[in-house]
Short mmCIF file of C-alpha atoms in Angstrom, two decimals:
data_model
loop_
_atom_site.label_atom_id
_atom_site.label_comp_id
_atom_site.label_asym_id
_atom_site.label_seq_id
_atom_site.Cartn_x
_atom_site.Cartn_y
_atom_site.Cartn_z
CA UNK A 5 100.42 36.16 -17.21
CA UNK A 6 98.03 35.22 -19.91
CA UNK A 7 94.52 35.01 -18.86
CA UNK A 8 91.71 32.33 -18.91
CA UNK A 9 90.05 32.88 -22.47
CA UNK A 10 86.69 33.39 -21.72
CA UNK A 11 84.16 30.51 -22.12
CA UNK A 12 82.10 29.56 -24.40
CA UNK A 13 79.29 28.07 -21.63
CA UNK A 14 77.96 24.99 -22.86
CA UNK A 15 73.81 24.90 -22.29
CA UNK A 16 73.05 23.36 -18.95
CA UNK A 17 70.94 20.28 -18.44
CA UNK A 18 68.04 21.48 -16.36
CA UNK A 19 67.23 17.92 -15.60
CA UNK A 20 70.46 16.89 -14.48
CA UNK A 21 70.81 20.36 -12.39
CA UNK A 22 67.18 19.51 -10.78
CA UNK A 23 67.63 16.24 -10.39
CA UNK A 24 70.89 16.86 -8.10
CA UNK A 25 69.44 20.46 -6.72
CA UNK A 26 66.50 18.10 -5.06
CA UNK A 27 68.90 15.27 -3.79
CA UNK A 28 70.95 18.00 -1.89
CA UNK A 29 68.13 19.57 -0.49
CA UNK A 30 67.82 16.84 2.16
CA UNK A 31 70.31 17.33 4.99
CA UNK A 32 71.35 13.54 5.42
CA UNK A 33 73.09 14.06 1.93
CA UNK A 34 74.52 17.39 2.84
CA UNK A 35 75.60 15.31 5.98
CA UNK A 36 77.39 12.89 3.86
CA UNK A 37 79.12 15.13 2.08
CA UNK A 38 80.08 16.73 4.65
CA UNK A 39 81.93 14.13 6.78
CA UNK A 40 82.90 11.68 3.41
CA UNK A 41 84.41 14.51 1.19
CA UNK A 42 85.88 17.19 3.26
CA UNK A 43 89.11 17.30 4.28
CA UNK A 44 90.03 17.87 8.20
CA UNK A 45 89.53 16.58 11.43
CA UNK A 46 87.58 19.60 12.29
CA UNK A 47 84.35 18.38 10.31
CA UNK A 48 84.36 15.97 13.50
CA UNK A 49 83.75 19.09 15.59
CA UNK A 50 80.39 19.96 13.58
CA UNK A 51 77.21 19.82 15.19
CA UNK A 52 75.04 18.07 11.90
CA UNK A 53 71.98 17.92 13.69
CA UNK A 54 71.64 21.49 13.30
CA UNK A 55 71.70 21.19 9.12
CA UNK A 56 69.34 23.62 7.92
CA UNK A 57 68.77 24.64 4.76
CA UNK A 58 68.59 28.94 4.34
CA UNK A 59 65.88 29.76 1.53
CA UNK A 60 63.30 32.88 1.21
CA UNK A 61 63.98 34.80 4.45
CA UNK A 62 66.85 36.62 3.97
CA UNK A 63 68.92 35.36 0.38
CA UNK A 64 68.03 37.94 -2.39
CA UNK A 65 66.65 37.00 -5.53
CA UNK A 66 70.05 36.63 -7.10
CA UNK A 67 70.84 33.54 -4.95
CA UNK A 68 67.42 32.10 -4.94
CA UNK A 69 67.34 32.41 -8.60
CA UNK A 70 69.98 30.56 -9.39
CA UNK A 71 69.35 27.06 -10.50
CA UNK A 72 72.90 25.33 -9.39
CA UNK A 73 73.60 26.38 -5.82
CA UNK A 74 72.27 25.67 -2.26
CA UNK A 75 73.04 27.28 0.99
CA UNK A 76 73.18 25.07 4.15
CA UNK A 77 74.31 26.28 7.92
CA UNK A 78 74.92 24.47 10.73
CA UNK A 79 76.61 25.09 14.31
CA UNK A 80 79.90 25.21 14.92
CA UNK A 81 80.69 25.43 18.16
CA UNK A 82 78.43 28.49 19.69
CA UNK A 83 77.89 30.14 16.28
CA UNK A 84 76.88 29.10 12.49
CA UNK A 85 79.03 28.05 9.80
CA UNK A 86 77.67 28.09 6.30
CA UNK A 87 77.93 25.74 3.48
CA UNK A 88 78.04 27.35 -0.19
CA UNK A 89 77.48 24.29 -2.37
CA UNK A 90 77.72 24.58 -6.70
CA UNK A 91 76.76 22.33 -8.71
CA UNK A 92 78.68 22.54 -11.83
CA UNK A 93 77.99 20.32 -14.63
CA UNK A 94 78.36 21.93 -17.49
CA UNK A 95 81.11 20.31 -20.20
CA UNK A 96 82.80 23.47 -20.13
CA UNK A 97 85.25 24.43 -17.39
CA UNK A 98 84.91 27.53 -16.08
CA UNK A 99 88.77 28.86 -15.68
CA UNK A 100 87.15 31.94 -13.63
CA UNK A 101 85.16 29.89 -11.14
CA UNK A 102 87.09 31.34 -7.97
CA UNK A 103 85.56 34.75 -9.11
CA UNK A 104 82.54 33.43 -9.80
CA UNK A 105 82.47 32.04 -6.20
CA UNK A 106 83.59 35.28 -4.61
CA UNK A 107 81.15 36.99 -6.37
CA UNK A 108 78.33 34.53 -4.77
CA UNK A 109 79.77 34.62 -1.02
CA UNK A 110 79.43 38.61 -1.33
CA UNK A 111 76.05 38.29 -2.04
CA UNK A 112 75.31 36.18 1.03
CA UNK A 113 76.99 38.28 2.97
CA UNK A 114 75.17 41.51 2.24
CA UNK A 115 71.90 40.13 2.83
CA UNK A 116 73.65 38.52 6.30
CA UNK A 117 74.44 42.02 7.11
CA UNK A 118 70.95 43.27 5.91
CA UNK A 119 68.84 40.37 7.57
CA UNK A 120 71.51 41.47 11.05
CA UNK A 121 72.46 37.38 10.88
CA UNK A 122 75.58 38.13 12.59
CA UNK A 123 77.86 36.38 14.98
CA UNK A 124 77.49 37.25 18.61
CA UNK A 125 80.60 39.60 18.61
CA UNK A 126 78.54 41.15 15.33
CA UNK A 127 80.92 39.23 12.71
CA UNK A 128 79.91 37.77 9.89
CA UNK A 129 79.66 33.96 9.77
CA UNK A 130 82.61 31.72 8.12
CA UNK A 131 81.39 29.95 4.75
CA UNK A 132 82.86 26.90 3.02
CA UNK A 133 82.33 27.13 -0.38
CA UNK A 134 82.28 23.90 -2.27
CA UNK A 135 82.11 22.85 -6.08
CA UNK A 136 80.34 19.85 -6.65
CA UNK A 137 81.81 19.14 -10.17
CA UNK A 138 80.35 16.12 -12.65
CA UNK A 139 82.18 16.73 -15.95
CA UNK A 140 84.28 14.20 -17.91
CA UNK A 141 87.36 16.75 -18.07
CA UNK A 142 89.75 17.36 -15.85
CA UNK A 143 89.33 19.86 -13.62
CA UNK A 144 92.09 22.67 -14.53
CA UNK A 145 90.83 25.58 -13.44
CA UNK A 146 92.29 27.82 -10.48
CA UNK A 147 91.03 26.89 -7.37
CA UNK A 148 92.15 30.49 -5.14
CA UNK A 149 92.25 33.92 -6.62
CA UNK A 150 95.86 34.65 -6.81
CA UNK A 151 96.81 32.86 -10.05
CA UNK A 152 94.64 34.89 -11.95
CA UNK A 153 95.44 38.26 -11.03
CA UNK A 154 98.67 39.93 -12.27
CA UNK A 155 101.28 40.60 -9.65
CA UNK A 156 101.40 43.55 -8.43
CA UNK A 157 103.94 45.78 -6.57
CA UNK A 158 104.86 44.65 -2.95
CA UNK A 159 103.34 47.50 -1.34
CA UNK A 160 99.67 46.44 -2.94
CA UNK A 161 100.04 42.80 -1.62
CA UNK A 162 97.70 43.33 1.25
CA UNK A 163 94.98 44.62 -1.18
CA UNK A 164 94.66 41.52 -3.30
CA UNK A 165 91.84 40.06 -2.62
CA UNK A 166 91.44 35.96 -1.76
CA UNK A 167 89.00 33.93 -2.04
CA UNK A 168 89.17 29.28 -2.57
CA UNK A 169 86.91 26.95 -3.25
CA UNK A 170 86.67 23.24 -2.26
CA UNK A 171 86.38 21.22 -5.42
CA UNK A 172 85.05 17.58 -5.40
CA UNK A 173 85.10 15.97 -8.59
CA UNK A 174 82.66 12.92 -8.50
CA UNK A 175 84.44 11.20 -11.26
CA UNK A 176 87.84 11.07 -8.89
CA UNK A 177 86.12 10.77 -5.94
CA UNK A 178 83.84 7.39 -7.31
CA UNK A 179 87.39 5.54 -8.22
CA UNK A 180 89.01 6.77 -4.84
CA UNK A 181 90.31 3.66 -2.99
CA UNK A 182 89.50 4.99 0.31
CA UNK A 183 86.02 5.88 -0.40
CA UNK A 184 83.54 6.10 2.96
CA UNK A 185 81.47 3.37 2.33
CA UNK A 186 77.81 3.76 4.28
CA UNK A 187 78.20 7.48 2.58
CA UNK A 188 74.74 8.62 0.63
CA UNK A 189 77.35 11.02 -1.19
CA UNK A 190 79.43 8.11 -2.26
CA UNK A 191 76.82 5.55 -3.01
CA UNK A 192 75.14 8.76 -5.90
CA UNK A 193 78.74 8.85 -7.10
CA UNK A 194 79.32 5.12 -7.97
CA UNK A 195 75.88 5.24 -9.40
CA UNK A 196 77.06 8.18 -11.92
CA UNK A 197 80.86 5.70 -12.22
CA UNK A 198 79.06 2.74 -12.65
CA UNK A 199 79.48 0.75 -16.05
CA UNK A 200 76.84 -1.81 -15.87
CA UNK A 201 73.55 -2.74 -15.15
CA UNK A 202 74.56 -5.09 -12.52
CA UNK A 203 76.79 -2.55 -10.60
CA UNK A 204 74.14 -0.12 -10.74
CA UNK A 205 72.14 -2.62 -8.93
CA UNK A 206 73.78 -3.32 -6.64
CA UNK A 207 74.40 -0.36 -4.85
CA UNK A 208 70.46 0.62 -5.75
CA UNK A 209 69.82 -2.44 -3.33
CA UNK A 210 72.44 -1.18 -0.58
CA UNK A 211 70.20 2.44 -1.10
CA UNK A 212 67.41 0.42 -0.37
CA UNK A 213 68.58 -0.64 2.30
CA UNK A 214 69.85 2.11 3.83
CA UNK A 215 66.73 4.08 3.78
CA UNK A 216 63.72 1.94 4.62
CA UNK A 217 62.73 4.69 7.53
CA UNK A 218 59.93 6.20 6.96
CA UNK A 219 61.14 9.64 7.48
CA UNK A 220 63.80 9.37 5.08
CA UNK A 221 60.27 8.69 2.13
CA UNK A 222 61.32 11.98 0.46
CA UNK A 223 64.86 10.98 0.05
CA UNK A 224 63.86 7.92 -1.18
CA UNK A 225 61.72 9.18 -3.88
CA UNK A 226 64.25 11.98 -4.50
CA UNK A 227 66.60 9.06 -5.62
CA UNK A 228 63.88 7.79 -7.83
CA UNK A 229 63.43 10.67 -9.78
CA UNK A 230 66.67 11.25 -10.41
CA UNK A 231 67.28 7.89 -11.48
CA UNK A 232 64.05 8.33 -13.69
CA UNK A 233 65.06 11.31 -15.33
CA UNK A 234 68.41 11.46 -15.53
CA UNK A 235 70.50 8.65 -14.76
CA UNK A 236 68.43 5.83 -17.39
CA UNK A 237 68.09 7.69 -19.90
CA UNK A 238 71.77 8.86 -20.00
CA UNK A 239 72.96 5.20 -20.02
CA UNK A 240 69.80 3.51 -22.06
CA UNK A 241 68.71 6.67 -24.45
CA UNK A 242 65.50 5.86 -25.83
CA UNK A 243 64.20 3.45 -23.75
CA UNK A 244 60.86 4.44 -21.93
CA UNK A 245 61.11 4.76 -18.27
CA UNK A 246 57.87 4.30 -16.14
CA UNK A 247 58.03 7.30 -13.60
CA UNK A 248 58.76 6.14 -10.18
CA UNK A 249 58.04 7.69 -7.13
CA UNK A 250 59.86 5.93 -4.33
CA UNK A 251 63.64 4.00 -4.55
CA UNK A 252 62.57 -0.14 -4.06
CA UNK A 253 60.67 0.85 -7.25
CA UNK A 254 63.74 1.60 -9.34
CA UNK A 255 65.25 -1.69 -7.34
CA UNK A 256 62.35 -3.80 -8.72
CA UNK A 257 62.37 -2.26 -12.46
CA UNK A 258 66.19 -2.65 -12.76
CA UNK A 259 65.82 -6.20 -11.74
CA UNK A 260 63.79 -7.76 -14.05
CA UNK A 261 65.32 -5.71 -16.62
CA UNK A 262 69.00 -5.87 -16.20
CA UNK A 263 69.96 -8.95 -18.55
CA UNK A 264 67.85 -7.28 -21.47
CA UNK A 265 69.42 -3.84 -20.80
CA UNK A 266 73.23 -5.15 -20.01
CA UNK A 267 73.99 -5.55 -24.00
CA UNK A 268 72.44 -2.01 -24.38
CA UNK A 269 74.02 -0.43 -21.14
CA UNK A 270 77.53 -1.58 -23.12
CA UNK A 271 77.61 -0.39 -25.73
CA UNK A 272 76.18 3.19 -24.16
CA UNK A 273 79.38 2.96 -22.28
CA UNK A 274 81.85 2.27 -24.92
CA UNK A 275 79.73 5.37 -26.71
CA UNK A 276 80.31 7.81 -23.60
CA UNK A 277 83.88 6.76 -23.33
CA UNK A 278 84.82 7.51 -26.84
CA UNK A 279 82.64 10.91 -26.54
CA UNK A 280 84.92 11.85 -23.19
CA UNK A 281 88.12 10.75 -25.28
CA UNK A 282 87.02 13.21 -27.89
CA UNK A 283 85.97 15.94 -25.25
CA UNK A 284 89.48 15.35 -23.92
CA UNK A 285 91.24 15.53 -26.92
CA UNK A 286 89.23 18.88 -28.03
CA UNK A 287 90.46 20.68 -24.79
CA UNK A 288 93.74 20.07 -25.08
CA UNK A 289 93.76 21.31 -28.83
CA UNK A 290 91.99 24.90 -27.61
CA UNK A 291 94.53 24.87 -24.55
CA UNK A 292 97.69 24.39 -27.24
CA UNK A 293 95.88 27.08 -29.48
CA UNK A 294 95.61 29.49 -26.77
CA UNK A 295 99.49 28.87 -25.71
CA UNK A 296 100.60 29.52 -29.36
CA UNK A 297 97.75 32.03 -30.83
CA UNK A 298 96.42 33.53 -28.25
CA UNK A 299 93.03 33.60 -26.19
CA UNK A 300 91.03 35.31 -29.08
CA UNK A 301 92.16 32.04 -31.60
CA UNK A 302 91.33 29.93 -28.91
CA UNK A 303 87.76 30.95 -28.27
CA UNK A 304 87.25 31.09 -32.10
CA UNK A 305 88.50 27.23 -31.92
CA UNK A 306 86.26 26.01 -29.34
CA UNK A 307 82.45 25.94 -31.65
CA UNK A 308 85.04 24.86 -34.57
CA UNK A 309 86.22 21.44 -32.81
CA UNK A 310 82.78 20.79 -31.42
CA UNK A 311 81.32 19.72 -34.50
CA UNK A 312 84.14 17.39 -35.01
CA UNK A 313 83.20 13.81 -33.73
CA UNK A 314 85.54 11.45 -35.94
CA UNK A 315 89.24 10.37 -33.41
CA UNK A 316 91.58 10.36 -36.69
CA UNK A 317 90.54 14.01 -37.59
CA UNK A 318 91.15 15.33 -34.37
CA UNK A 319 94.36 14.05 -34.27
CA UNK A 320 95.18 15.22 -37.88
CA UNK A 321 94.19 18.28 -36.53
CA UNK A 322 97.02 17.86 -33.78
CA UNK A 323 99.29 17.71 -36.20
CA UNK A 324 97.79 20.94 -37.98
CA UNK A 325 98.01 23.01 -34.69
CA UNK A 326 101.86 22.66 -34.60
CA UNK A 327 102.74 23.07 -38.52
CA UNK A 328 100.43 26.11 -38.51
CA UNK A 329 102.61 29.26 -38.89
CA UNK A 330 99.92 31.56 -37.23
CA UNK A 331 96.33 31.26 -35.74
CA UNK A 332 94.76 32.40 -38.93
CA UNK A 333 96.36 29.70 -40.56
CA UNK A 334 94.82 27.18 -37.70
CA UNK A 335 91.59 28.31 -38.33
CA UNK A 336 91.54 27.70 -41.79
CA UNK A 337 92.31 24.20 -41.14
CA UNK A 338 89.38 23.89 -38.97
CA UNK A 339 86.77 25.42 -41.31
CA UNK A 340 87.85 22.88 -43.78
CA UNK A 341 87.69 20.20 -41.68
CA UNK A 342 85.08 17.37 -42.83
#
């Protein structure tokens, strides 16, 4: 078996990963995640009152550190199940994310042990991990151990470890026909889908309207920052946003702005459709180099066809992958290309 090449990790957006980090730090859209997204009828047997989020006391600095994650528990039954949620938006896929996850769950569980946060038969607690994925690719990589570790003898088979991951990609789940529809979750997923101004104002209004409590306030201005920060000027780059601190503010602006933004909002789309097209077509080119040249070509590919923005050259460059004899050869192409 030929392993993952290793990836080149495109720079995160800190404002995207904040924006999302301070949504999911309120419980009702843990909640919603929860019972939209996750398979089973045993989510029904969840006690969601008891959300809490665990900071401070007892994760080590490794967890706490780390700008994409969260860690939620709630009861099951008589004892605690945890939630391990990722955010992963990076452009890159990471083809080694199920070790990446096993890596984080042993962490947890050594300061469980050390902070004695055991079950009462002194067992550790079960965790669902979950990847919260907002890319424009396909999701490809493994979601369980096994496929990337070389078989092995059957005597060894009981010391291979395991370890999977529940992945939710927001772009499948938004154009899912049986979407949960009064689902915080869902609504922040159409808003990322959405393709106009009108459509994003539309379920802003339903937002509205679901939260006018006044102990959901910190949601609501959650919402609004995001949608400040990170969702405008992704669609309308350039255009000054006002910062807003509550949700019927963002209703308000987007209203008496949405027939001069709509031409705008357009052609932003057309833009970000073509740039996905292109993103596409750039990972299947480094997935055909690695199949023919090797993992080493491959990641030497990957900063190559990044620069390359123009449809017709990438697909000239198709064309090059197959007639090249060797991966030297490939790369040559590349260098020279315009």
């Amino acid at each position: 078996m030929k392993p993952p090449a290793p990836t080149i990790r495109h720079r995160r957006d800190p404002t995207h990963d904040s924006g999302y980090k301070l949504l999911y730090a309120h419980a009702a859209m843990v909640r919603d995640l929860l019972t939209g997204f996750v398979p089973g009828d045993w989510v029904h047997s969840l006690d969601l009152s008891t959300l809490e989020r665990c900071s401070g006391s007892y994760i080590t600095d490794d967890l706490r550190d780390r700008a994409d994650d969260l860690i939620w528990r709630l009861r099951w039954g008589e004892e605690w199940l945890y939630v391990y949620l990722l955010l992963e938006f990076q452009s890159t896929i990471d083809p080694w994310m199920a070790v990446r996850i096993q890596t984080y769950l042993g962490l947890l569980y050594q300061d469980l042990i050390r902070a004695e946060q055991l079950s009462a038969h002194g067992r550790l607690p079960p965790v669902l991990p979950i990847v919260l994925y907002n890319g424009a690719q396909v999701w490809n990589a493994a979601e369980t151990l096994e496929p990337l570790i070389e078989p092995a003898p059957p005597v060894l088979a009981d010391y291979r470890p395991q370890q999977a991951y529940l992945l939710l990609d927001e772009q499948c789940l938004a154009k899912a026909e049986q979407a949960p529809t009064r689902n915080l979750s869902a609504a922040l997923f159409r808003l990322e889908a959405s393709r106009s101004a009108e459509h994003a104002l539309t379920i802003v209004r339903t937002l509205v309207d679901w939260l006018k409590e006044p102990e959901q306030s910190s949601l609501r201005r959650a919402f609004a920052v995001w949608f400040g920060r990170v969702f405008l000027p992704k669609r309308l780059p350039g255009v000054s946003v006002t910062p807003m601190n509550d949700l019927s503010e963002v209703y308000h602006m987007l209203a008496d702005n949405v027939e001069t933004w709509t031409d705008q909002w357009k052609q932003q789309g057309l833009e970000q459709g073509l740039e996905e097209g292109r993103e596409t077509t750039r990972h299947i080119l480094i997935r055909q180099a690695r199949r023919r040249f090797g993992p080493e070509i491959a990641e030497q590919s990957q900063p190559l066809l990044a620069r390359i923005s123009d449809p017709d050259q990438l697909e000239e460059l198709a064309d090059q992958l197959l007639l090249s004899p060797d991966g030297d050869t490939w790369l040559t192409q590349l260098k020279r290309a315009p």
